[in-house]
mmCIF file with all atom_site columns, C-alpha atoms in Angstrom:
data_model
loop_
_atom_site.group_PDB
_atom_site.id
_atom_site.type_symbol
_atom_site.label_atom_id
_atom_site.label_alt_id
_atom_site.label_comp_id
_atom_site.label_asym_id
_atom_site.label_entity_id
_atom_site.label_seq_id
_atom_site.pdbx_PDB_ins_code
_atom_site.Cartn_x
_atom_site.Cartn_y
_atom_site.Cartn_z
_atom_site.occupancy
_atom_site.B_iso_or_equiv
_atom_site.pdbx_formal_charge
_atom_site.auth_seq_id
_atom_site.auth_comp_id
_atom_site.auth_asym_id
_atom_site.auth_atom_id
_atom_site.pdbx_PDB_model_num
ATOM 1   C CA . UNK A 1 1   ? -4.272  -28.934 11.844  1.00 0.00 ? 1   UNK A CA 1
ATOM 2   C CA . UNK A 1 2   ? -7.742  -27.386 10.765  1.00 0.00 ? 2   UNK A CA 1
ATOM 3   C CA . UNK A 1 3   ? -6.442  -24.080 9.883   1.00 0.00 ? 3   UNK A CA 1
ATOM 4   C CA . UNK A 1 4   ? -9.124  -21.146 10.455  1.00 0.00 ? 4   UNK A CA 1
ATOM 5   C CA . UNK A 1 5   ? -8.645  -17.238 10.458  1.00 0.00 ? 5   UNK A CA 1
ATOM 6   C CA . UNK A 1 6   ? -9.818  -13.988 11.742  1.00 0.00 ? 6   UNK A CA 1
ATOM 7   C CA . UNK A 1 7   ? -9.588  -10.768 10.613  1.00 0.00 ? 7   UNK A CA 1
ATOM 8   C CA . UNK A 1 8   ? -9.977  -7.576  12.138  1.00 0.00 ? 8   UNK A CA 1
ATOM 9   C CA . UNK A 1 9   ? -8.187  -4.488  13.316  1.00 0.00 ? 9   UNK A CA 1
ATOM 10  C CA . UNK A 1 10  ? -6.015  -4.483  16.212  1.00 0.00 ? 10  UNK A CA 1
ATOM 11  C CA . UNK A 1 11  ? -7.378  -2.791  19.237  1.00 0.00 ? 11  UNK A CA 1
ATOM 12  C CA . UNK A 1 12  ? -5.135  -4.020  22.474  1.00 0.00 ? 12  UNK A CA 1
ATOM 13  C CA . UNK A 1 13  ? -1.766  -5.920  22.733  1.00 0.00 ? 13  UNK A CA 1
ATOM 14  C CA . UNK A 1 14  ? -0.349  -6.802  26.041  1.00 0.00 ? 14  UNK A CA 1
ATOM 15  C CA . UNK A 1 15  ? 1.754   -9.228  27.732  1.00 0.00 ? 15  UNK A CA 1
ATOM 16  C CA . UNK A 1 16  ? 0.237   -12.878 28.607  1.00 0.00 ? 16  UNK A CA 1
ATOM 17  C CA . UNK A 1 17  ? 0.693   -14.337 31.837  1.00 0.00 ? 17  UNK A CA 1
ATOM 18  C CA . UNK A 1 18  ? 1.952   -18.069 31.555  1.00 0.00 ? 18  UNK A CA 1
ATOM 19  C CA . UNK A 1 19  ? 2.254   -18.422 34.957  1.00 0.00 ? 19  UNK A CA 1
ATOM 20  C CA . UNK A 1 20  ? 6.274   -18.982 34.226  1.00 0.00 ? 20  UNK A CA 1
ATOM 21  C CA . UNK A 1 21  ? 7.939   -16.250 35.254  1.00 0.00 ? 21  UNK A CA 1
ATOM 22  C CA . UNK A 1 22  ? 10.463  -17.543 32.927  1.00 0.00 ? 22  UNK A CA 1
ATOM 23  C CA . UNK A 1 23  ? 8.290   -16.852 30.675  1.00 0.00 ? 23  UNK A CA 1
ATOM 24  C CA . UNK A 1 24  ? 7.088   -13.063 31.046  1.00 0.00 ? 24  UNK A CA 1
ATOM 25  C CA . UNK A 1 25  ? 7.700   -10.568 27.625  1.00 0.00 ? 25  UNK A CA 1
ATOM 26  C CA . UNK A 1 26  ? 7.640   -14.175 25.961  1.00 0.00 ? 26  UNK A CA 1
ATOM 27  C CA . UNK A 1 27  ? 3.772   -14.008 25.121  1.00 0.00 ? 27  UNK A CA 1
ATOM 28  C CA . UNK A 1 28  ? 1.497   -11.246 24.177  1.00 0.00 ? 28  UNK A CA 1
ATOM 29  C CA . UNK A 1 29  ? -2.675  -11.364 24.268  1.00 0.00 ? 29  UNK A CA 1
ATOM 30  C CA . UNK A 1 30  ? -3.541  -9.601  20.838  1.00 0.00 ? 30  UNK A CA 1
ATOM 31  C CA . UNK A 1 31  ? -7.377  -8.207  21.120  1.00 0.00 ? 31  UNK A CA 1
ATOM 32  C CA . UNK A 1 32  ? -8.796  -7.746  17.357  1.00 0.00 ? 32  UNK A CA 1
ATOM 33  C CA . UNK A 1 33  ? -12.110 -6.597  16.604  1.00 0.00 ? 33  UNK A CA 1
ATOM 34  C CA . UNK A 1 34  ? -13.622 -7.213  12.799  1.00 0.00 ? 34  UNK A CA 1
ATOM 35  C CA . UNK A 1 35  ? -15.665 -4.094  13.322  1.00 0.00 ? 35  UNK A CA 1
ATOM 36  C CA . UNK A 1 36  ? -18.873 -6.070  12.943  1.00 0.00 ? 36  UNK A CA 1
ATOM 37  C CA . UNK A 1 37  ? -19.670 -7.040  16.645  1.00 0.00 ? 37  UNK A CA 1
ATOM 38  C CA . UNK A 1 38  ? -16.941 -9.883  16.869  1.00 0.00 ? 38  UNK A CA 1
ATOM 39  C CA . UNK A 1 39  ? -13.652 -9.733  18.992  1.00 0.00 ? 39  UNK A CA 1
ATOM 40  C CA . UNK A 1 40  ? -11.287 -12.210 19.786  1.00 0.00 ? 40  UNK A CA 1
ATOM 41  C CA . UNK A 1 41  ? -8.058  -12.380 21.498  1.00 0.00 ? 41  UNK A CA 1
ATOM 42  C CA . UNK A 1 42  ? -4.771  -14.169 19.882  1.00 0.00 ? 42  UNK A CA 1
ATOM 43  C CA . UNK A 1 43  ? -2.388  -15.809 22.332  1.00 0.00 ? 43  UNK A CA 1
ATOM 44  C CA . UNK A 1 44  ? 0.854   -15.052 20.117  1.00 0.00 ? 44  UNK A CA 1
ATOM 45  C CA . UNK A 1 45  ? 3.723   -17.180 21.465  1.00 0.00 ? 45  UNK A CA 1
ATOM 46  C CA . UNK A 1 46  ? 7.513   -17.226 20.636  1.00 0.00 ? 46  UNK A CA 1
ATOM 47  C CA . UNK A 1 47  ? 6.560   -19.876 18.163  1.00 0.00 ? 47  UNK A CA 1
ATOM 48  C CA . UNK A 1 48  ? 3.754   -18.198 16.198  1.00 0.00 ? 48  UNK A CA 1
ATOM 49  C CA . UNK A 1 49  ? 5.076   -16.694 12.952  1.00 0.00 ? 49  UNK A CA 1
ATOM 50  C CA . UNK A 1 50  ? 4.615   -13.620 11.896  1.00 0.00 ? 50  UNK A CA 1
ATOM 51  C CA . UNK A 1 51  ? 4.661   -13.240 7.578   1.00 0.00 ? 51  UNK A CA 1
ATOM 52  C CA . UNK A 1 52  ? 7.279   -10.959 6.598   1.00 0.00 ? 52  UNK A CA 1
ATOM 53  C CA . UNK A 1 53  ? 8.679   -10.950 10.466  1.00 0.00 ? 53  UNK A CA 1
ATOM 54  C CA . UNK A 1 54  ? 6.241   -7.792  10.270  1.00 0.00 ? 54  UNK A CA 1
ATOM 55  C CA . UNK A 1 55  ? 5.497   -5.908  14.127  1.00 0.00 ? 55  UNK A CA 1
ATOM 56  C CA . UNK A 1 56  ? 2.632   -5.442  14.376  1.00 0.00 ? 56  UNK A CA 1
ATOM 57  C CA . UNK A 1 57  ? 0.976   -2.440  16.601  1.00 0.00 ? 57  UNK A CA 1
ATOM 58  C CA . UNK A 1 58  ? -2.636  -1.356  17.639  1.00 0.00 ? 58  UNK A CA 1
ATOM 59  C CA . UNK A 1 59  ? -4.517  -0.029  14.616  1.00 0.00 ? 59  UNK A CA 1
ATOM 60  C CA . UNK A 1 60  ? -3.256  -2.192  12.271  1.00 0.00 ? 60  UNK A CA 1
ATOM 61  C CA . UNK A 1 61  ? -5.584  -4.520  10.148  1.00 0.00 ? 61  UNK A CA 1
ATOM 62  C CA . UNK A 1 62  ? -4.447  -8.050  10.938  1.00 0.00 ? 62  UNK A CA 1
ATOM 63  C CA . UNK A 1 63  ? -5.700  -11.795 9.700   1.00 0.00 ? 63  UNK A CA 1
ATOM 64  C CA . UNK A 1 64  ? -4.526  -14.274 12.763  1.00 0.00 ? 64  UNK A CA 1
ATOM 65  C CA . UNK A 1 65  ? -4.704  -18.360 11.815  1.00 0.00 ? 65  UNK A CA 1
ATOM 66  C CA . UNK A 1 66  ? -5.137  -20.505 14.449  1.00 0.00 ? 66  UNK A CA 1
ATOM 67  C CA . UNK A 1 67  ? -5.663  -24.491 14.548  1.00 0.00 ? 67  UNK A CA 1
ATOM 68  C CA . UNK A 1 68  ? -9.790  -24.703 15.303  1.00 0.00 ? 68  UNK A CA 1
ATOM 69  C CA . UNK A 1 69  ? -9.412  -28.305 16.833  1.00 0.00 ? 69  UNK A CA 1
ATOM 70  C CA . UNK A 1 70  ? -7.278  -27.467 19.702  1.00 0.00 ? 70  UNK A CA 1
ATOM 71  C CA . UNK A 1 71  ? -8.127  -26.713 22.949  1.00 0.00 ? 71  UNK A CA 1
ATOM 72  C CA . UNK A 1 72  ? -9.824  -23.195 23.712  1.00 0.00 ? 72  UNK A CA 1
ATOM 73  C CA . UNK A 1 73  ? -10.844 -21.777 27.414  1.00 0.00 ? 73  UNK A CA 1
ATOM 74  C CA . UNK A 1 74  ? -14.849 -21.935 27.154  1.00 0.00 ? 74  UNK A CA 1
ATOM 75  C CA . UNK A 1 75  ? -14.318 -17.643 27.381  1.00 0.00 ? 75  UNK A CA 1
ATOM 76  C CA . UNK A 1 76  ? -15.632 -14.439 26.052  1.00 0.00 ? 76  UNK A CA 1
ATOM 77  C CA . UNK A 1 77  ? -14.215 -13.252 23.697  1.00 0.00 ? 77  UNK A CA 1
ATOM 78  C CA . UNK A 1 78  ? -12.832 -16.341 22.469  1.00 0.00 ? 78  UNK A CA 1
ATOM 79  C CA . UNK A 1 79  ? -9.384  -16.642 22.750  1.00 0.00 ? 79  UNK A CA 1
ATOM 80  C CA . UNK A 1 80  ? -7.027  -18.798 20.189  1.00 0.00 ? 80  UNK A CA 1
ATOM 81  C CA . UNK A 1 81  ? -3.633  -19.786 20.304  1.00 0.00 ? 81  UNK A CA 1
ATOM 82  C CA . UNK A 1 82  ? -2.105  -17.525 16.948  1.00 0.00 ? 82  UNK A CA 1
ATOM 83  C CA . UNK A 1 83  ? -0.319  -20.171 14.563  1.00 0.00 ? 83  UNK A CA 1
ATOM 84  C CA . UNK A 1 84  ? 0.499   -17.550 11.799  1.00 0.00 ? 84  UNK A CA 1
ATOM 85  C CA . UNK A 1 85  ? -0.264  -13.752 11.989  1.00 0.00 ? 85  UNK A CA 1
ATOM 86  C CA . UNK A 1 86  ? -0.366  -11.294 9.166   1.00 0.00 ? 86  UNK A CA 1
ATOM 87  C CA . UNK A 1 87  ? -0.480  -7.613  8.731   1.00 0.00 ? 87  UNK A CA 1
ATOM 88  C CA . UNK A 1 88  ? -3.058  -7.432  5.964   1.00 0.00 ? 88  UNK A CA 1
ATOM 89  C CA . UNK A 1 89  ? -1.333  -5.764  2.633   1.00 0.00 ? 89  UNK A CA 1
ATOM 90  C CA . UNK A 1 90  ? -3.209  -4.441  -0.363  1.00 0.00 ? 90  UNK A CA 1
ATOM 91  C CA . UNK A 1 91  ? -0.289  -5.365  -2.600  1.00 0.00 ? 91  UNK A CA 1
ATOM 92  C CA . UNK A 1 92  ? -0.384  -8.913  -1.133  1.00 0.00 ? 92  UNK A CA 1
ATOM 93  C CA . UNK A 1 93  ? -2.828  -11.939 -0.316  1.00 0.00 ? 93  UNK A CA 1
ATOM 94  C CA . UNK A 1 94  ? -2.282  -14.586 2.011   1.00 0.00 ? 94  UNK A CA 1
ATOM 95  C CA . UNK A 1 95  ? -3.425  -17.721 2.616   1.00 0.00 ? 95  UNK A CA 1
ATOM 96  C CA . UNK A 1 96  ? -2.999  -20.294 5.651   1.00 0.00 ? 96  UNK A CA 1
ATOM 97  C CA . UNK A 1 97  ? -4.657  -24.156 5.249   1.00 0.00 ? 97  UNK A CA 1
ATOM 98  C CA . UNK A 1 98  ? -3.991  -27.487 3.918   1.00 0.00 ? 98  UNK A CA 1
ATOM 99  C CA . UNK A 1 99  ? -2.810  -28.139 0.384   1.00 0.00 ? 99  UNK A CA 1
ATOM 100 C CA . UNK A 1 100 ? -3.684  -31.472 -1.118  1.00 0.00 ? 100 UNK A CA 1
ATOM 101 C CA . UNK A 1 101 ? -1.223  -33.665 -3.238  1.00 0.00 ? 101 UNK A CA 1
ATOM 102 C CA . UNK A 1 102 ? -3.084  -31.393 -6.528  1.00 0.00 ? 102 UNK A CA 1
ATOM 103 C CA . UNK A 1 103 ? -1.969  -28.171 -4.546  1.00 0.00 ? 103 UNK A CA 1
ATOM 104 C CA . UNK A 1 104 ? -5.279  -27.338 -3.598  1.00 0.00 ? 104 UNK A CA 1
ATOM 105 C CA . UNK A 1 105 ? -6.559  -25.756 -0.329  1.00 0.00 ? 105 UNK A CA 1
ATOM 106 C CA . UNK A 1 106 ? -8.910  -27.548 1.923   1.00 0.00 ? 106 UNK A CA 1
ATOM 107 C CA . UNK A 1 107 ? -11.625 -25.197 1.167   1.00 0.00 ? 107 UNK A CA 1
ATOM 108 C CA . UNK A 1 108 ? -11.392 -25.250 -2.628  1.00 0.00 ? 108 UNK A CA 1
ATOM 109 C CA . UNK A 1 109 ? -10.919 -21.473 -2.503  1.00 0.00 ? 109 UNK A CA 1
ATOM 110 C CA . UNK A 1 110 ? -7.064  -21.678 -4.187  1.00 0.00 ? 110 UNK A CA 1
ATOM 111 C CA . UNK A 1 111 ? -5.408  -23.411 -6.371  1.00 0.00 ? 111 UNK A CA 1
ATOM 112 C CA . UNK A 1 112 ? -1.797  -23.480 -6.831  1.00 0.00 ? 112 UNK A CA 1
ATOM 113 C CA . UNK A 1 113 ? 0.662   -23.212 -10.264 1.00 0.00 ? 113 UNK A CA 1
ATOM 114 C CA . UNK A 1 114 ? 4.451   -23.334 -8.880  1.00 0.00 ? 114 UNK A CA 1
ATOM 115 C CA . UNK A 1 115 ? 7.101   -21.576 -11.546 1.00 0.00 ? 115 UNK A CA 1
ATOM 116 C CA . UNK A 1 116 ? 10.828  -21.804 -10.499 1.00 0.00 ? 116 UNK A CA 1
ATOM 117 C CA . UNK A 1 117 ? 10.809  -18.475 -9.570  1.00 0.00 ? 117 UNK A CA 1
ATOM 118 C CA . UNK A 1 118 ? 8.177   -19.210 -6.700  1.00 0.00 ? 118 UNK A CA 1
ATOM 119 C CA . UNK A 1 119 ? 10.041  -19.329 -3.313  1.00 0.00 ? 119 UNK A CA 1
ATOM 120 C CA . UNK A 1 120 ? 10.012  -22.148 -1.219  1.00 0.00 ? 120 UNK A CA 1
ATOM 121 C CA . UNK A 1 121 ? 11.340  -21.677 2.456   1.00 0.00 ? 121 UNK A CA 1
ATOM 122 C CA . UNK A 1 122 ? 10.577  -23.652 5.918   1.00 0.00 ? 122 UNK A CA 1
ATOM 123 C CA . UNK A 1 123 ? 9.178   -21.007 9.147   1.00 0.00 ? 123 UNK A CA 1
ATOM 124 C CA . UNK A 1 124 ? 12.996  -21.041 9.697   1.00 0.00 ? 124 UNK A CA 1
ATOM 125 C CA . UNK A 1 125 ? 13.841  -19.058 6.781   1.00 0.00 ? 125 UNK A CA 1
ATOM 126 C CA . UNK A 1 126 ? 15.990  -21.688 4.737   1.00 0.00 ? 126 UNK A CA 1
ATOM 127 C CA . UNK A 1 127 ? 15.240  -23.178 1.534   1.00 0.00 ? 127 UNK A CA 1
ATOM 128 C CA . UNK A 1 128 ? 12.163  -26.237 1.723   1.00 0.00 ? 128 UNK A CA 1
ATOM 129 C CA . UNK A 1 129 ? 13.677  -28.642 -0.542  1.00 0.00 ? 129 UNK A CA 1
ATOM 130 C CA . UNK A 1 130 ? 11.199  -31.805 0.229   1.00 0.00 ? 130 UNK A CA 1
ATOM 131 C CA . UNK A 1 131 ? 7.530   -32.301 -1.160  1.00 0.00 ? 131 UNK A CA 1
ATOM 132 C CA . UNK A 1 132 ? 5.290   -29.353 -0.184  1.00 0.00 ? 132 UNK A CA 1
ATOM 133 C CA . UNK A 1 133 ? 2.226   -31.662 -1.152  1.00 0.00 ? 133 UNK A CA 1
ATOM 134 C CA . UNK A 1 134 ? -0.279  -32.609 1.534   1.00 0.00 ? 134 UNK A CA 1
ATOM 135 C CA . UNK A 1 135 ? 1.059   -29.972 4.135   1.00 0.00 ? 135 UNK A CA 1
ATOM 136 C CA . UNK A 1 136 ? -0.196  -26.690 5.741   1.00 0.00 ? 136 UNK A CA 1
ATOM 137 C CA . UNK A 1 137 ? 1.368   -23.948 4.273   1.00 0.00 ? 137 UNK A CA 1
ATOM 138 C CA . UNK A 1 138 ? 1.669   -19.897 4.152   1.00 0.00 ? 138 UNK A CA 1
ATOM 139 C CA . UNK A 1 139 ? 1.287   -18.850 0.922   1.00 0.00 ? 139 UNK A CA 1
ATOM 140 C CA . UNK A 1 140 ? 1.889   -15.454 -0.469  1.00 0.00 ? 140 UNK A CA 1
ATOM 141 C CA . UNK A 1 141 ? 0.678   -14.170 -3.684  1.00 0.00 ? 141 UNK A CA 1
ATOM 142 C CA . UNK A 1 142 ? -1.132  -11.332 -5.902  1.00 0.00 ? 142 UNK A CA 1
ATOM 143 C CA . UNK A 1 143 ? -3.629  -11.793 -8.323  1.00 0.00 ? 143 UNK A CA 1
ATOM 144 C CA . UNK A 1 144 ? -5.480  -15.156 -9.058  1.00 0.00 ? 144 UNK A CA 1
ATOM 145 C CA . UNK A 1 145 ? -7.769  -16.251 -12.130 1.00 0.00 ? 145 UNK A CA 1
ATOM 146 C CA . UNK A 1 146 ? -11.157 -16.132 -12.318 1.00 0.00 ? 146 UNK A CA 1
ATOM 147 C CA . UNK A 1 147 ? -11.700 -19.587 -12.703 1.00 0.00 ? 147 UNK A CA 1
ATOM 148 C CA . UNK A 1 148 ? -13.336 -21.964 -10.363 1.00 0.00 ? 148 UNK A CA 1
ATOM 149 C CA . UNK A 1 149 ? -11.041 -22.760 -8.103  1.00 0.00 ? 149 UNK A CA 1
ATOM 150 C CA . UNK A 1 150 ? -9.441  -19.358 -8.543  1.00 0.00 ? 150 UNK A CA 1
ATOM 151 C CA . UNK A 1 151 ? -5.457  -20.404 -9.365  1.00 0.00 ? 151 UNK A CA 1
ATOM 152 C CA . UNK A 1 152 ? -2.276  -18.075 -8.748  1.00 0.00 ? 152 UNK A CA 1
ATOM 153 C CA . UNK A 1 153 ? 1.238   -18.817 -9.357  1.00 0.00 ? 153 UNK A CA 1
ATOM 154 C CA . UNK A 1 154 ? 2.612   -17.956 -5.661  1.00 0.00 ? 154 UNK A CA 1
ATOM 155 C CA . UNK A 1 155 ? 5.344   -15.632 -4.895  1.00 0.00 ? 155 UNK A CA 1
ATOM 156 C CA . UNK A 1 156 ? 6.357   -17.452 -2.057  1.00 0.00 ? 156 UNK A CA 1
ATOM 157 C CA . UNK A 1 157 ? 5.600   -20.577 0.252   1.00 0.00 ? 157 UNK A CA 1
ATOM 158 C CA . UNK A 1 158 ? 6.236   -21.361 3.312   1.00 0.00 ? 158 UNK A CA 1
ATOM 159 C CA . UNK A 1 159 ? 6.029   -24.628 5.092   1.00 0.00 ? 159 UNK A CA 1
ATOM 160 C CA . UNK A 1 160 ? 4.855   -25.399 8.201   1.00 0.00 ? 160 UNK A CA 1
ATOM 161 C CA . UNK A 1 161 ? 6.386   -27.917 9.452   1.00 0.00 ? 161 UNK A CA 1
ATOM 162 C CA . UNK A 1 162 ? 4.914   -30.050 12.677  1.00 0.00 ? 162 UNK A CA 1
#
């Protein structure tokens, strides 16, 4: 998955039409705007996770992740399917990509230090107990060095596994 985010404020949630009426209440369309002339619309699905199992309402600053090699509808405003949402936090950072075997993101912009107090869980909630090496992950943290990459000791991890 190439992980890539957007980050905006919320400005219109409603339902998404699958065309499965099994399916209505089941998906939302999530309209952000960054407030700099860019909009786009998340698909969230049952499957997309949410960090913290927040809800999320209109108004509130969100970053949505969403896998930039799949499929999108050739639309404006782009629309993406939402992989990971979170409510933005100024107490907490959060970061979606691929960490390498050194536990560094894909973009060089984090590094990671694990202590055993950092928790590791899967998007179901129980403990990971296998490698989190070479995976995507959610990773939630506070303050980082000032060192090139910038390094944190996480908080939290979760694994996402495909």
């Amino acid at each position: 998955m190439n992980l890539q985010s957007f980050s905006g404020v919320v400005m219109v949630i409603n339902d998404f039409y699958t065309g499965q009426n099994k399916d209505a209440g089941c998906y939302v369309l999530m309209t952000v705007d960054n407030g700099r002339g860019n909009v786009v619309n998340f698909v969230v699905e049952p499957t997309t996770y949410f960090v913290n199992h927040v809800k999320v309402h209109v108004g509130d600053r969100v970053t949505g992740f969403y896998d930039a090699d799949a499929a999108t509808p050739m639309i404006y405003p782009p629309q993406f399917r939402a992989v990971v949402m979170s409510k933005d936090s100024r107490r907490e950072n959060v970061k979606v990509d691929y960490f390498n075997r050194r536990l560094q993101s894909s973009d060089g912009t984090l590094q990671l230090n694990l202590s055993p107090q950092t928790e590791i869980l899967s998007t179901n909630g129980q403990y990971f107990t296998g490698n989190i090496t070479e995976r995507n992950l959610i990773v939630l943290y506070g303050a980082t060095t000032k060192s090139i990459p910038p390094q944190t000791t996480p908080h939290k991890i979760i694994v996402i596994c495909s």
